[in-house]
Amino acid sequence: MEQRTQRRLEVWIEYASTYSYLTVSCIGSLAAQREVELDWQPFWLGPVRERGLGAPFPDDAPRSRYMWRDVERRAARLGLPYRKPEQYPVNSLQTARVALVAAREGWCLPFSEKVFSLHWGQGVLIGTPDNLRTALQALGKDVDEVIERAQSADNKAAFKAQTERALERGIFGAPSFVTCDGELFWGDDRLEDALDWACTCVEPR
Amino acid sequence: MEQRTQRRLEVWIEYASTYSYLTVSCIGSLAAQREVELDWQPFWLGPVRERGLGAPFPDDAPRSRYMWRDVERRAARLGLPYRKPEQYPVNSLQTARVALVAAREGWCLPFSEKVFSLHWGQGVLIGTPDNLRTALQALGKDVDEVIERAQSADNKAAFKAQTERALERGIFGAPSFVTCDGELFWGDDRLEDALDWACTCVEPR
């Protein structure tokens, strides 16, 4: 069987996920250093959890308190702005549908950077029209036209199919990364492991 | 207020925890490099979860599959033996009580290394008399005498108190690390963050 090395990494991103902010802030340069091509896969974690786990996570105050503090410390380590969002979780559906359009057209990284930076740095929350429109404007997009395409039946169906694809890969959280040989890595703290794996993995042709 | 720098880190370790194996394998040298003193805090996660979270985690097949694969990959990255234990979770109570004796007497690290290495490298499971006795023998201990002390009423009470102390610190998983200023770090993948924090944190006197 002929084989080829694929320096490619699927990036499963959820715009309501706190740790996805950290990932988006570094993945561009870390992937470029290793010459890994990023294959953006925006999705919605809610239906994946419901289908995959049977139930959402229980209310869990110590873990929740810890998560915020951990994100704050990790953001500081990366030199990123941190301002605890006034709402959590946010409704990430429309942003994620736009991101799927962006992924097809190759501008998902700058779009994600802008969306998260507005949310975490300026208090313009993901899920608000202000966040989405400002991000699209900053990228020089025709705002109404992009949103219309994101809301089209075709794109809605494609986005819905992301749930099945996520479940097929065994995904249960975000961000997650999948290499060409099917290895799953979960969490911002596995980003470098995933990129390193992507440098060496081989896909059967 | 006078202040002093404490290079000290509480290490909350659970012998039924898979990721604690990875931590035990590297924490000695990583702490020595930074001149951080380790304050071993063996505990039992079961009662902490019951008290802190209200309910155990739901059965979660994708996450469980992922955990084993993640531990295997991380062990390979560290050059550690990996042989999936035949039983999971194991009953870590007696081992943890002995570890509390070891922590008081300053031999908790070599004890933990031996216990985990038998479990992961040789299939001699934690929770079996064979694992505990072999580890104690390897350290040149009087096996029966140590086990008797571990089972004493005083040590049982001290071990039970670890649950309260863990809850006070907001602990919900293992391994966890707490710095002298009360910062909590959870998980083997936060070990270096925790050690770095311990190098700079200041405790009010």
mmCIF file of C-alpha atoms in Angstrom:
data_model
loop_
_atom_site.group_PDB
_atom_site.id
_atom_site.type_symbol
_atom_site.label_atom_id
_atom_site.label_comp_id
_atom_site.label_asym_id
_atom_site.label_seq_id
_atom_site.Cartn_x
_atom_site.Cartn_y
_atom_site.Cartn_z
ATOM 1 C CA MET A 1 0.000 0.000 0.000
ATOM 2 C CA GLU A 2 1.379 3.316 -1.027
ATOM 3 C CA GLN A 3 1.506 5.880 1.733
ATOM 4 C CA ARG A 4 1.970 9.589 1.970
ATOM 5 C CA THR A 5 2.674 11.942 4.799
ATOM 6 C CA GLN A 6 -0.052 14.484 5.432
ATOM 7 C CA ARG A 7 0.828 17.510 7.470
ATOM 8 C CA ARG A 8 -2.785 18.300 8.142
ATOM 9 C CA LEU A 9 -4.808 18.709 11.287
ATOM 10 C CA GLU A 10 -8.568 18.910 11.750
ATOM 11 C CA VAL A 11 -9.423 21.653 14.229
ATOM 12 C CA TRP A 12 -12.814 21.093 15.878
ATOM 13 C CA ILE A 13 -13.757 24.444 17.275
ATOM 14 C CA GLU A 14 -16.775 25.585 19.316
ATOM 15 C CA TYR A 15 -17.302 29.302 19.770
ATOM 16 C CA ALA A 16 -18.896 28.919 23.202
ATOM 17 C CA SER A 17 -15.781 27.130 24.492
ATOM 18 C CA THR A 18 -13.478 29.078 26.761
ATOM 19 C CA TYR A 19 -10.333 27.129 25.931
ATOM 20 C CA SER A 20 -10.925 27.561 22.202
ATOM 21 C CA TYR A 21 -9.942 31.195 22.738
ATOM 22 C CA LEU A 22 -6.465 30.125 23.851
ATOM 23 C CA THR A 23 -6.120 27.711 20.942
ATOM 24 C CA VAL A 24 -7.135 30.252 18.320
ATOM 25 C CA SER A 25 -4.597 32.702 19.692
ATOM 26 C CA CYS A 26 -1.602 30.424 19.119
ATOM 27 C CA ILE A 27 -2.525 27.773 16.573
ATOM 28 C CA GLY A 28 -1.609 29.897 13.557
ATOM 29 C CA SER A 29 2.033 30.371 14.492
ATOM 30 C CA LEU A 30 2.478 26.900 16.013
ATOM 31 C CA ALA A 31 1.111 25.252 12.880
ATOM 32 C CA ALA A 32 3.198 27.469 10.595
ATOM 33 C CA GLN A 33 6.392 26.534 12.477
ATOM 34 C CA ARG A 34 5.651 22.877 11.739
ATOM 35 C CA GLU A 35 4.205 23.424 8.250
ATOM 36 C CA VAL A 36 0.929 21.822 9.272
ATOM 37 C CA GLU A 37 -2.141 22.757 7.270
ATOM 38 C CA LEU A 38 -5.218 23.454 9.387
ATOM 39 C CA ASP A 39 -8.553 21.969 8.403
ATOM 40 C CA TRP A 40 -11.134 23.999 10.333
ATOM 41 C CA GLN A 41 -14.206 22.147 11.547
ATOM 42 C CA PRO A 42 -16.591 24.459 13.358
ATOM 43 C CA PHE A 43 -19.246 22.547 15.300
ATOM 44 C CA TRP A 44 -21.768 22.793 18.089
ATOM 45 C CA LEU A 45 -20.911 20.817 21.182
ATOM 46 C CA GLY A 46 -24.424 20.718 22.684
ATOM 47 C CA PRO A 47 -25.923 18.066 20.385
ATOM 48 C CA VAL A 48 -22.664 16.065 20.418
ATOM 49 C CA ARG A 49 -22.820 15.814 24.198
ATOM 50 C CA GLU A 50 -26.500 14.962 24.201
ATOM 51 C CA ARG A 51 -26.029 12.219 21.632
ATOM 52 C CA GLY A 52 -22.690 10.936 22.824
ATOM 53 C CA LEU A 53 -23.009 11.067 26.583
ATOM 54 C CA GLY A 54 -26.722 10.712 27.241
ATOM 55 C CA ALA A 55 -26.744 13.692 29.567
ATOM 56 C CA PRO A 56 -25.079 17.044 29.967
ATOM 57 C CA PHE A 57 -22.461 17.367 32.661
ATOM 58 C CA PRO A 58 -23.873 17.831 36.158
ATOM 59 C CA ASP A 59 -23.742 21.239 37.712
ATOM 60 C CA ASP A 60 -20.287 21.351 39.119
ATOM 61 C CA ALA A 61 -19.320 24.456 41.031
ATOM 62 C CA PRO A 62 -15.713 23.626 42.046
ATOM 63 C CA ARG A 63 -14.849 22.570 38.533
ATOM 64 C CA SER A 64 -16.484 25.640 37.069
ATOM 65 C CA ARG A 65 -14.652 28.010 39.440
ATOM 66 C CA TYR A 66 -11.437 26.224 38.559
ATOM 67 C CA MET A 67 -12.041 26.517 34.834
ATOM 68 C CA TRP A 68 -12.320 30.306 34.937
ATOM 69 C CA ARG A 69 -9.200 30.667 37.022
ATOM 70 C CA ASP A 70 -7.295 28.257 34.814
ATOM 71 C CA VAL A 71 -8.262 30.120 31.642
ATOM 72 C CA GLU A 72 -7.268 33.415 33.254
ATOM 73 C CA ARG A 73 -3.819 32.075 34.226
ATOM 74 C CA ARG A 74 -3.231 30.451 30.862
ATOM 75 C CA ALA A 75 -4.253 33.653 29.070
ATOM 76 C CA ALA A 76 -1.764 35.597 31.221
ATOM 77 C CA ARG A 77 0.954 33.093 30.348
ATOM 78 C CA LEU A 78 0.220 33.674 26.673
ATOM 79 C CA GLY A 79 0.026 37.450 27.090
ATOM 80 C CA LEU A 80 -3.631 37.531 26.051
ATOM 81 C CA PRO A 81 -6.324 39.902 27.286
ATOM 82 C CA TYR A 82 -8.697 38.335 29.791
ATOM 83 C CA ARG A 83 -11.948 39.880 30.874
ATOM 84 C CA LYS A 84 -14.459 37.399 32.214
ATOM 85 C CA PRO A 85 -17.446 37.459 29.838
ATOM 86 C CA GLU A 86 -20.715 38.606 31.391
ATOM 87 C CA GLN A 87 -22.546 35.619 29.999
ATOM 88 C CA TYR A 88 -21.626 31.935 29.910
ATOM 89 C CA PRO A 89 -22.269 29.853 28.011
ATOM 90 C CA VAL A 90 -23.169 31.941 25.010
ATOM 91 C CA ASN A 91 -25.237 30.852 22.030
ATOM 92 C CA SER A 92 -22.597 30.113 19.431
ATOM 93 C CA LEU A 93 -24.824 28.728 16.692
ATOM 94 C CA GLN A 94 -24.856 31.610 14.237
ATOM 95 C CA THR A 95 -21.169 32.350 14.695
ATOM 96 C CA ALA A 96 -20.355 28.697 14.052
ATOM 97 C CA ARG A 97 -22.443 28.618 10.878
ATOM 98 C CA VAL A 98 -20.561 31.652 9.574
ATOM 99 C CA ALA A 99 -17.316 29.942 10.569
ATOM 100 C CA LEU A 100 -18.248 26.977 8.407
ATOM 101 C CA VAL A 101 -18.550 29.317 5.418
ATOM 102 C CA ALA A 102 -15.219 30.841 6.433
ATOM 103 C CA ALA A 103 -13.600 27.400 6.708
ATOM 104 C CA ARG A 104 -14.651 26.545 3.140
ATOM 105 C CA GLU A 105 -13.235 29.834 1.877
ATOM 106 C CA GLY A 106 -10.009 29.835 3.900
ATOM 107 C CA TRP A 107 -10.604 32.687 6.343
ATOM 108 C CA CYS A 108 -11.660 30.771 9.447
ATOM 109 C CA LEU A 109 -8.551 31.596 11.473
ATOM 110 C CA PRO A 110 -8.710 35.408 11.175
ATOM 111 C CA PHE A 111 -12.477 35.261 11.673
ATOM 112 C CA SER A 112 -12.070 33.185 14.849
ATOM 113 C CA GLU A 113 -9.309 35.432 16.149
ATOM 114 C CA LYS A 114 -11.505 38.495 15.715
ATOM 115 C CA VAL A 115 -14.599 36.910 17.232
ATOM 116 C CA PHE A 116 -12.730 35.710 20.335
ATOM 117 C CA SER A 117 -10.778 38.905 20.709
ATOM 118 C CA LEU A 118 -13.997 40.956 20.755
ATOM 119 C CA HIS A 119 -15.498 38.542 23.294
ATOM 120 C CA TRP A 120 -12.540 38.255 25.666
ATOM 121 C CA GLY A 121 -10.782 41.534 25.143
ATOM 122 C CA GLN A 122 -13.614 44.009 24.650
ATOM 123 C CA GLY A 123 -16.701 42.476 26.221
ATOM 124 C CA VAL A 124 -18.552 42.278 22.885
ATOM 125 C CA LEU A 125 -20.096 38.871 23.448
ATOM 126 C CA ILE A 126 -20.188 36.028 20.969
ATOM 127 C CA GLY A 127 -23.813 35.400 20.072
ATOM 128 C CA THR A 128 -24.620 39.103 19.731
ATOM 129 C CA PRO A 129 -25.123 40.657 16.276
ATOM 130 C CA ASP A 130 -22.514 43.253 17.254
ATOM 131 C CA ASN A 131 -19.797 40.627 17.674
ATOM 132 C CA LEU A 132 -20.544 38.860 14.409
ATOM 133 C CA ARG A 133 -20.978 41.965 12.281
ATOM 134 C CA THR A 134 -17.925 43.741 13.685
ATOM 135 C CA ALA A 135 -15.762 40.675 13.036
ATOM 136 C CA LEU A 136 -16.984 40.368 9.450
ATOM 137 C CA GLN A 137 -16.534 44.075 8.808
ATOM 138 C CA ALA A 138 -12.976 43.953 10.158
ATOM 139 C CA LEU A 139 -12.204 41.272 7.586
ATOM 140 C CA GLY A 140 -13.659 43.413 4.789
ATOM 141 C CA LYS A 141 -16.572 41.068 4.142
ATOM 142 C CA ASP A 142 -19.989 41.961 2.807
ATOM 143 C CA VAL A 143 -21.701 41.363 6.128
ATOM 144 C CA ASP A 144 -25.276 40.768 5.004
ATOM 145 C CA GLU A 145 -24.239 38.584 2.117
ATOM 146 C CA VAL A 146 -22.083 36.306 4.302
ATOM 147 C CA ILE A 147 -24.786 35.998 6.959
ATOM 148 C CA GLU A 148 -27.330 35.135 4.303
ATOM 149 C CA ARG A 149 -25.127 32.350 2.965
ATOM 150 C CA ALA A 150 -24.505 31.100 6.509
ATOM 151 C CA GLN A 151 -28.282 30.888 7.056
ATOM 152 C CA SER A 152 -28.974 29.114 3.759
ATOM 153 C CA ALA A 153 -30.558 25.670 3.866
ATOM 154 C CA ASP A 154 -27.422 24.113 2.371
ATOM 155 C CA ASN A 155 -25.117 25.569 4.966
ATOM 156 C CA LYS A 156 -27.497 24.739 7.801
ATOM 157 C CA ALA A 157 -27.549 21.130 6.638
ATOM 158 C CA ALA A 158 -23.771 21.044 6.297
ATOM 159 C CA PHE A 159 -23.434 22.436 9.791
ATOM 160 C CA LYS A 160 -25.876 19.919 11.202
ATOM 161 C CA ALA A 161 -23.823 17.145 9.605
ATOM 162 C CA GLN A 162 -20.825 18.311 11.648
ATOM 163 C CA THR A 163 -22.475 16.728 14.715
ATOM 164 C CA GLU A 164 -22.436 13.273 13.086
ATOM 165 C CA ARG A 165 -18.889 13.738 11.900
ATOM 166 C CA ALA A 166 -17.783 14.791 15.379
ATOM 167 C CA LEU A 167 -19.449 11.725 16.924
ATOM 168 C CA GLU A 168 -17.795 9.435 14.350
ATOM 169 C CA ARG A 169 -14.432 10.761 15.506
ATOM 170 C CA GLY A 170 -15.232 10.149 19.188
ATOM 171 C CA ILE A 171 -15.285 13.848 20.004
ATOM 172 C CA PHE A 172 -16.823 14.855 23.342
ATOM 173 C CA GLY A 173 -15.331 18.279 24.045
ATOM 174 C CA ALA A 174 -13.772 21.348 22.462
ATOM 175 C CA PRO A 175 -11.369 22.243 21.144
ATOM 176 C CA SER A 176 -10.463 18.857 19.692
ATOM 177 C CA PHE A 177 -7.913 17.931 17.064
ATOM 178 C CA VAL A 178 -7.861 14.929 14.732
ATOM 179 C CA THR A 179 -4.846 13.823 12.706
ATOM 180 C CA CYS A 180 -4.974 12.147 9.293
ATOM 181 C CA ASP A 181 -4.610 8.704 10.885
ATOM 182 C CA GLY A 182 -7.585 9.341 13.149
ATOM 183 C CA GLU A 183 -5.839 10.189 16.420
ATOM 184 C CA LEU A 184 -8.027 12.367 18.601
ATOM 185 C CA PHE A 185 -6.550 15.012 20.894
ATOM 186 C CA TRP A 186 -8.822 16.919 23.258
ATOM 187 C CA GLY A 187 -8.191 20.285 24.791
ATOM 188 C CA ASP A 188 -6.072 23.357 24.277
ATOM 189 C CA ASP A 189 -3.352 21.686 26.368
ATOM 190 C CA ARG A 190 -3.007 18.923 23.766
ATOM 191 C CA LEU A 191 -2.559 21.337 20.853
ATOM 192 C CA GLU A 192 1.197 20.890 20.559
ATOM 193 C CA ASP A 193 0.946 17.106 20.977
ATOM 194 C CA ALA A 194 -1.581 17.091 18.141
ATOM 195 C CA LEU A 195 0.546 19.261 15.859
ATOM 196 C CA ASP A 196 3.592 17.075 16.550
ATOM 197 C CA TRP A 197 1.569 13.964 15.731
ATOM 198 C CA ALA A 198 0.362 15.598 12.518
ATOM 199 C CA CYS A 199 3.991 16.031 11.451
ATOM 200 C CA THR A 200 4.675 12.307 11.498
ATOM 201 C CA CYS A 201 1.391 10.564 10.815
ATOM 202 C CA VAL A 202 0.835 8.657 7.630
ATOM 203 C CA GLU A 203 -2.492 8.097 5.905
ATOM 204 C CA PRO A 204 -3.145 4.993 3.794
ATOM 205 C CA ARG A 205 -3.845 6.069 0.217
ATOM 206 C CA MET B 1 3.085 42.715 56.410
ATOM 207 C CA GLU B 2 6.300 40.772 56.143
ATOM 208 C CA GLN B 3 6.340 38.196 53.403
ATOM 209 C CA ARG B 4 8.504 35.290 52.459
ATOM 210 C CA THR B 5 8.862 33.218 49.331
ATOM 211 C CA GLN B 6 7.970 29.578 49.757
ATOM 212 C CA ARG B 7 9.178 27.162 47.126
ATOM 213 C CA ARG B 8 6.723 24.523 48.195
ATOM 214 C CA LEU B 9 3.979 22.654 46.395
ATOM 215 C CA GLU B 10 1.224 20.467 47.792
ATOM 216 C CA VAL B 11 0.857 17.333 45.659
ATOM 217 C CA TRP B 12 -2.624 15.796 45.966
ATOM 218 C CA ILE B 13 -2.212 12.283 44.714
ATOM 219 C CA GLU B 14 -4.733 9.455 44.236
ATOM 220 C CA TYR B 15 -3.382 5.982 43.557
ATOM 221 C CA ALA B 16 -6.369 4.963 41.424
ATOM 222 C CA SER B 17 -5.729 7.885 39.069
ATOM 223 C CA THR B 18 -4.190 7.127 35.709
ATOM 224 C CA TYR B 19 -2.602 10.525 35.183
ATOM 225 C CA SER B 20 -0.984 10.407 38.624
ATOM 226 C CA TYR B 21 1.342 7.800 37.152
ATOM 227 C CA LEU B 22 2.697 10.331 34.666
ATOM 228 C CA THR B 23 3.096 12.978 37.362
ATOM 229 C CA VAL B 24 4.968 10.698 39.743
ATOM 230 C CA SER B 25 7.365 9.770 36.959
ATOM 231 C CA CYS B 26 8.544 13.333 36.360
ATOM 232 C CA ILE B 27 7.765 15.449 39.382
ATOM 233 C CA GLY B 28 10.973 14.583 41.235
ATOM 234 C CA SER B 29 13.316 15.948 38.597
ATOM 235 C CA LEU B 30 11.096 18.878 37.584
ATOM 236 C CA ALA B 31 10.794 20.000 41.211
ATOM 237 C CA ALA B 32 14.524 19.568 41.829
ATOM 238 C CA GLN B 33 15.362 21.738 38.792
ATOM 239 C CA ARG B 34 13.288 24.530 40.330
ATOM 240 C CA GLU B 35 14.255 23.834 43.954
ATOM 241 C CA VAL B 36 10.623 23.334 44.907
ATOM 242 C CA GLU B 37 9.916 21.248 47.997
ATOM 243 C CA LEU B 38 7.084 18.740 47.544
ATOM 244 C CA ASP B 39 4.448 18.393 50.217
ATOM 245 C CA TRP B 40 2.758 15.056 49.497
ATOM 246 C CA GLN B 41 -0.965 14.844 50.226
ATOM 247 C CA PRO B 42 -2.317 11.375 49.461
ATOM 248 C CA PHE B 43 -6.127 11.310 49.354
ATOM 249 C CA TRP B 44 -9.101 9.366 48.131
ATOM 250 C CA LEU B 45 -11.032 11.024 45.341
ATOM 251 C CA GLY B 46 -14.282 9.052 45.743
ATOM 252 C CA PRO B 47 -15.599 10.847 48.838
ATOM 253 C CA VAL B 48 -14.373 14.213 47.546
ATOM 254 C CA ARG B 49 -16.427 13.793 44.393
ATOM 255 C CA GLU B 50 -19.480 12.591 46.280
ATOM 256 C CA ARG B 51 -19.324 15.514 48.678
ATOM 257 C CA GLY B 52 -18.208 18.153 46.223
ATOM 258 C CA LEU B 53 -20.174 17.309 43.131
ATOM 259 C CA GLY B 54 -23.322 15.649 44.392
ATOM 260 C CA ALA B 55 -22.971 12.805 41.939
ATOM 261 C CA PRO B 56 -20.249 10.744 40.305
ATOM 262 C CA PHE B 57 -19.500 11.435 36.675
ATOM 263 C CA PRO B 58 -21.923 9.800 34.257
ATOM 264 C CA ASP B 59 -20.800 6.753 32.375
ATOM 265 C CA ASP B 60 -19.019 8.204 29.435
ATOM 266 C CA ALA B 61 -17.628 5.812 26.873
ATOM 267 C CA PRO B 62 -16.014 8.235 24.395
ATOM 268 C CA ARG B 63 -14.273 10.090 27.155
ATOM 269 C CA SER B 64 -13.093 6.890 28.775
ATOM 270 C CA ARG B 65 -11.704 5.504 25.501
ATOM 271 C CA TYR B 66 -9.979 8.802 24.966
ATOM 272 C CA MET B 67 -8.439 8.789 28.444
ATOM 273 C CA TRP B 68 -6.702 5.451 27.904
ATOM 274 C CA ARG B 69 -5.329 6.460 24.546
ATOM 275 C CA ASP B 70 -4.172 9.820 25.882
ATOM 276 C CA VAL B 71 -2.349 8.223 28.806
ATOM 277 C CA GLU B 72 -0.704 5.749 26.449
ATOM 278 C CA ARG B 73 0.537 8.515 24.147
ATOM 279 C CA ARG B 74 1.734 10.708 27.006
ATOM 280 C CA ALA B 75 3.562 7.748 28.563
ATOM 281 C CA ALA B 76 5.281 7.093 25.225
ATOM 282 C CA ARG B 77 6.283 10.750 25.037
ATOM 283 C CA LEU B 78 7.871 10.421 28.477
ATOM 284 C CA GLY B 79 9.512 7.085 27.633
ATOM 285 C CA LEU B 80 7.481 5.260 30.302
ATOM 286 C CA PRO B 81 6.238 1.675 30.171
ATOM 287 C CA TYR B 82 2.523 1.370 29.395
ATOM 288 C CA ARG B 83 0.516 -1.763 29.809
ATOM 289 C CA LYS B 84 -3.190 -1.195 30.246
ATOM 290 C CA PRO B 85 -4.109 -2.449 33.721
ATOM 291 C CA GLU B 86 -6.567 -5.352 33.784
ATOM 292 C CA GLN B 87 -8.731 -3.580 36.324
ATOM 293 C CA TYR B 88 -9.970 0.008 36.490
ATOM 294 C CA PRO B 89 -10.577 1.684 38.755
ATOM 295 C CA VAL B 90 -8.654 -0.097 41.486
ATOM 296 C CA ASN B 91 -9.249 0.213 45.219
ATOM 297 C CA SER B 92 -6.520 2.576 46.278
ATOM 298 C CA LEU B 93 -7.492 2.986 49.934
ATOM 299 C CA GLN B 94 -4.823 0.912 51.637
ATOM 300 C CA THR B 95 -2.071 2.164 49.356
ATOM 301 C CA ALA B 96 -3.089 5.738 50.056
ATOM 302 C CA ARG B 97 -3.068 5.187 53.816
ATOM 303 C CA VAL B 98 0.463 3.808 53.588
ATOM 304 C CA ALA B 99 1.376 6.788 51.401
ATOM 305 C CA LEU B 100 0.228 9.117 54.160
ATOM 306 C CA VAL B 101 2.669 7.433 56.541
ATOM 307 C CA ALA B 102 5.322 7.726 53.832
ATOM 308 C CA ALA B 103 4.527 11.426 53.339
ATOM 309 C CA ARG B 104 5.071 12.130 57.047
ATOM 310 C CA GLU B 105 8.394 10.290 56.949
ATOM 311 C CA GLY B 106 9.692 11.681 53.659
ATOM 312 C CA TRP B 107 9.582 8.625 51.404
ATOM 313 C CA CYS B 108 6.347 9.217 49.532
ATOM 314 C CA LEU B 109 7.983 9.844 46.141
ATOM 315 C CA PRO B 110 10.012 6.583 45.907
ATOM 316 C CA PHE B 111 7.032 4.679 47.323
ATOM 317 C CA SER B 112 4.700 6.160 44.710
ATOM 318 C CA GLU B 113 7.185 5.527 41.911
ATOM 319 C CA LYS B 114 7.440 1.876 42.883
ATOM 320 C CA VAL B 115 3.702 1.359 43.312
ATOM 321 C CA PHE B 116 2.892 2.884 39.918
ATOM 322 C CA SER B 117 5.757 1.161 38.171
ATOM 323 C CA LEU B 118 4.533 -2.251 39.373
ATOM 324 C CA HIS B 119 0.993 -1.377 38.271
ATOM 325 C CA TRP B 120 1.781 0.057 34.843
ATOM 326 C CA GLY B 121 4.986 -1.719 33.957
ATOM 327 C CA GLN B 122 4.507 -5.188 35.367
ATOM 328 C CA GLY B 123 0.780 -5.737 35.750
ATOM 329 C CA VAL B 124 0.993 -6.041 39.548
ATOM 330 C CA LEU B 125 -2.136 -4.075 40.318
ATOM 331 C CA ILE B 126 -2.496 -1.346 42.910
ATOM 332 C CA GLY B 127 -4.931 -2.600 45.532
ATOM 333 C CA THR B 128 -3.403 -6.085 45.690
ATOM 334 C CA PRO B 129 -1.263 -7.134 48.678
ATOM 335 C CA ASP B 130 1.428 -8.100 46.182
ATOM 336 C CA ASN B 131 1.771 -4.538 44.899
ATOM 337 C CA LEU B 132 1.906 -2.961 48.341
ATOM 338 C CA ARG B 133 4.261 -5.493 49.946
ATOM 339 C CA THR B 134 6.646 -5.581 46.975
ATOM 340 C CA ALA B 135 6.883 -1.793 46.947
ATOM 341 C CA LEU B 136 7.596 -1.626 50.677
ATOM 342 C CA GLN B 137 10.162 -4.415 50.456
ATOM 343 C CA ALA B 138 11.936 -2.672 47.586
ATOM 344 C CA LEU B 139 12.341 0.371 49.832
ATOM 345 C CA GLY B 140 13.772 -1.776 52.635
ATOM 346 C CA LYS B 141 10.799 -1.223 54.943
ATOM 347 C CA ASP B 142 9.506 -3.546 57.636
ATOM 348 C CA VAL B 143 6.396 -4.425 55.670
ATOM 349 C CA ASP B 144 4.114 -5.631 58.473
ATOM 350 C CA GLU B 145 5.102 -2.824 60.775
ATOM 351 C CA VAL B 146 4.381 -0.115 58.187
ATOM 352 C CA ILE B 147 1.043 -1.661 57.245
ATOM 353 C CA GLU B 148 0.064 -1.856 60.906
ATOM 354 C CA ARG B 149 0.808 1.824 61.385
ATOM 355 C CA ALA B 150 -1.107 2.666 58.231
ATOM 356 C CA GLN B 151 -4.126 0.808 59.605
ATOM 357 C CA SER B 152 -3.960 2.419 63.041
ATOM 358 C CA ALA B 153 -6.923 4.478 64.226
ATOM 359 C CA ASP B 154 -4.819 7.640 64.224
ATOM 360 C CA ASN B 155 -3.673 7.231 60.658
ATOM 361 C CA LYS B 156 -7.158 6.259 59.480
ATOM 362 C CA ALA B 157 -8.512 9.446 61.056
ATOM 363 C CA ALA B 158 -5.729 11.532 59.533
ATOM 364 C CA PHE B 159 -6.452 10.023 56.145
ATOM 365 C CA LYS B 160 -10.170 10.660 56.469
ATOM 366 C CA ALA B 161 -9.401 14.307 57.275
ATOM 367 C CA GLN B 162 -7.677 14.585 53.898
ATOM 368 C CA THR B 163 -11.132 14.596 52.287
ATOM 369 C CA GLU B 164 -12.127 17.765 54.171
ATOM 370 C CA ARG B 165 -8.812 19.389 53.418
ATOM 371 C CA ALA B 166 -9.163 18.567 49.724
ATOM 372 C CA LEU B 167 -12.677 20.054 49.651
ATOM 373 C CA GLU B 168 -11.471 23.210 51.393
ATOM 374 C CA ARG B 169 -8.974 23.675 48.588
ATOM 375 C CA GLY B 170 -11.638 23.231 45.888
ATOM 376 C CA ILE B 171 -10.133 19.971 44.663
ATOM 377 C CA PHE B 172 -12.303 17.827 42.364
ATOM 378 C CA GLY B 173 -9.804 15.607 40.547
ATOM 379 C CA ALA B 174 -6.348 14.088 40.703
ATOM 380 C CA PRO B 175 -3.550 14.792 40.555
ATOM 381 C CA SER B 176 -3.980 18.329 41.864
ATOM 382 C CA PHE B 177 -1.402 20.833 43.024
ATOM 383 C CA VAL B 178 -1.812 23.731 45.455
ATOM 384 C CA THR B 179 0.716 26.530 45.908
ATOM 385 C CA CYS B 180 1.398 28.376 49.165
ATOM 386 C CA ASP B 181 -0.901 31.226 48.135
ATOM 387 C CA GLY B 182 -3.755 28.799 47.518
ATOM 388 C CA GLU B 183 -3.654 28.513 43.725
ATOM 389 C CA LEU B 184 -5.126 25.208 42.580
ATOM 390 C CA PHE B 185 -3.815 23.416 39.494
ATOM 391 C CA TRP B 186 -5.554 20.300 38.271
ATOM 392 C CA GLY B 187 -4.102 17.551 36.140
ATOM 393 C CA ASP B 188 -0.768 16.164 35.100
ATOM 394 C CA ASP B 189 -0.729 18.666 32.238
ATOM 395 C CA ARG B 190 -0.682 21.558 34.723
ATOM 396 C CA LEU B 191 2.313 20.200 36.665
ATOM 397 C CA GLU B 192 4.860 22.574 35.166
ATOM 398 C CA ASP B 193 2.507 25.556 35.484
ATOM 399 C CA ALA B 194 2.085 24.675 39.159
ATOM 400 C CA LEU B 195 5.821 24.312 39.773
ATOM 401 C CA ASP B 196 6.493 27.615 38.026
ATOM 402 C CA TRP B 197 3.840 29.295 40.160
ATOM 403 C CA ALA B 198 5.389 27.782 43.301
ATOM 404 C CA CYS B 199 8.681 29.458 42.391
ATOM 405 C CA THR B 200 7.196 32.927 42.547
ATOM 406 C CA CYS B 201 4.306 32.808 44.972
ATOM 407 C CA VAL B 202 4.457 34.585 48.270
ATOM 408 C CA GLU B 203 2.703 33.595 51.467
ATOM 409 C CA PRO B 204 1.684 36.215 54.033
ATOM 410 C CA ARG B 205 3.544 35.543 57.263
#
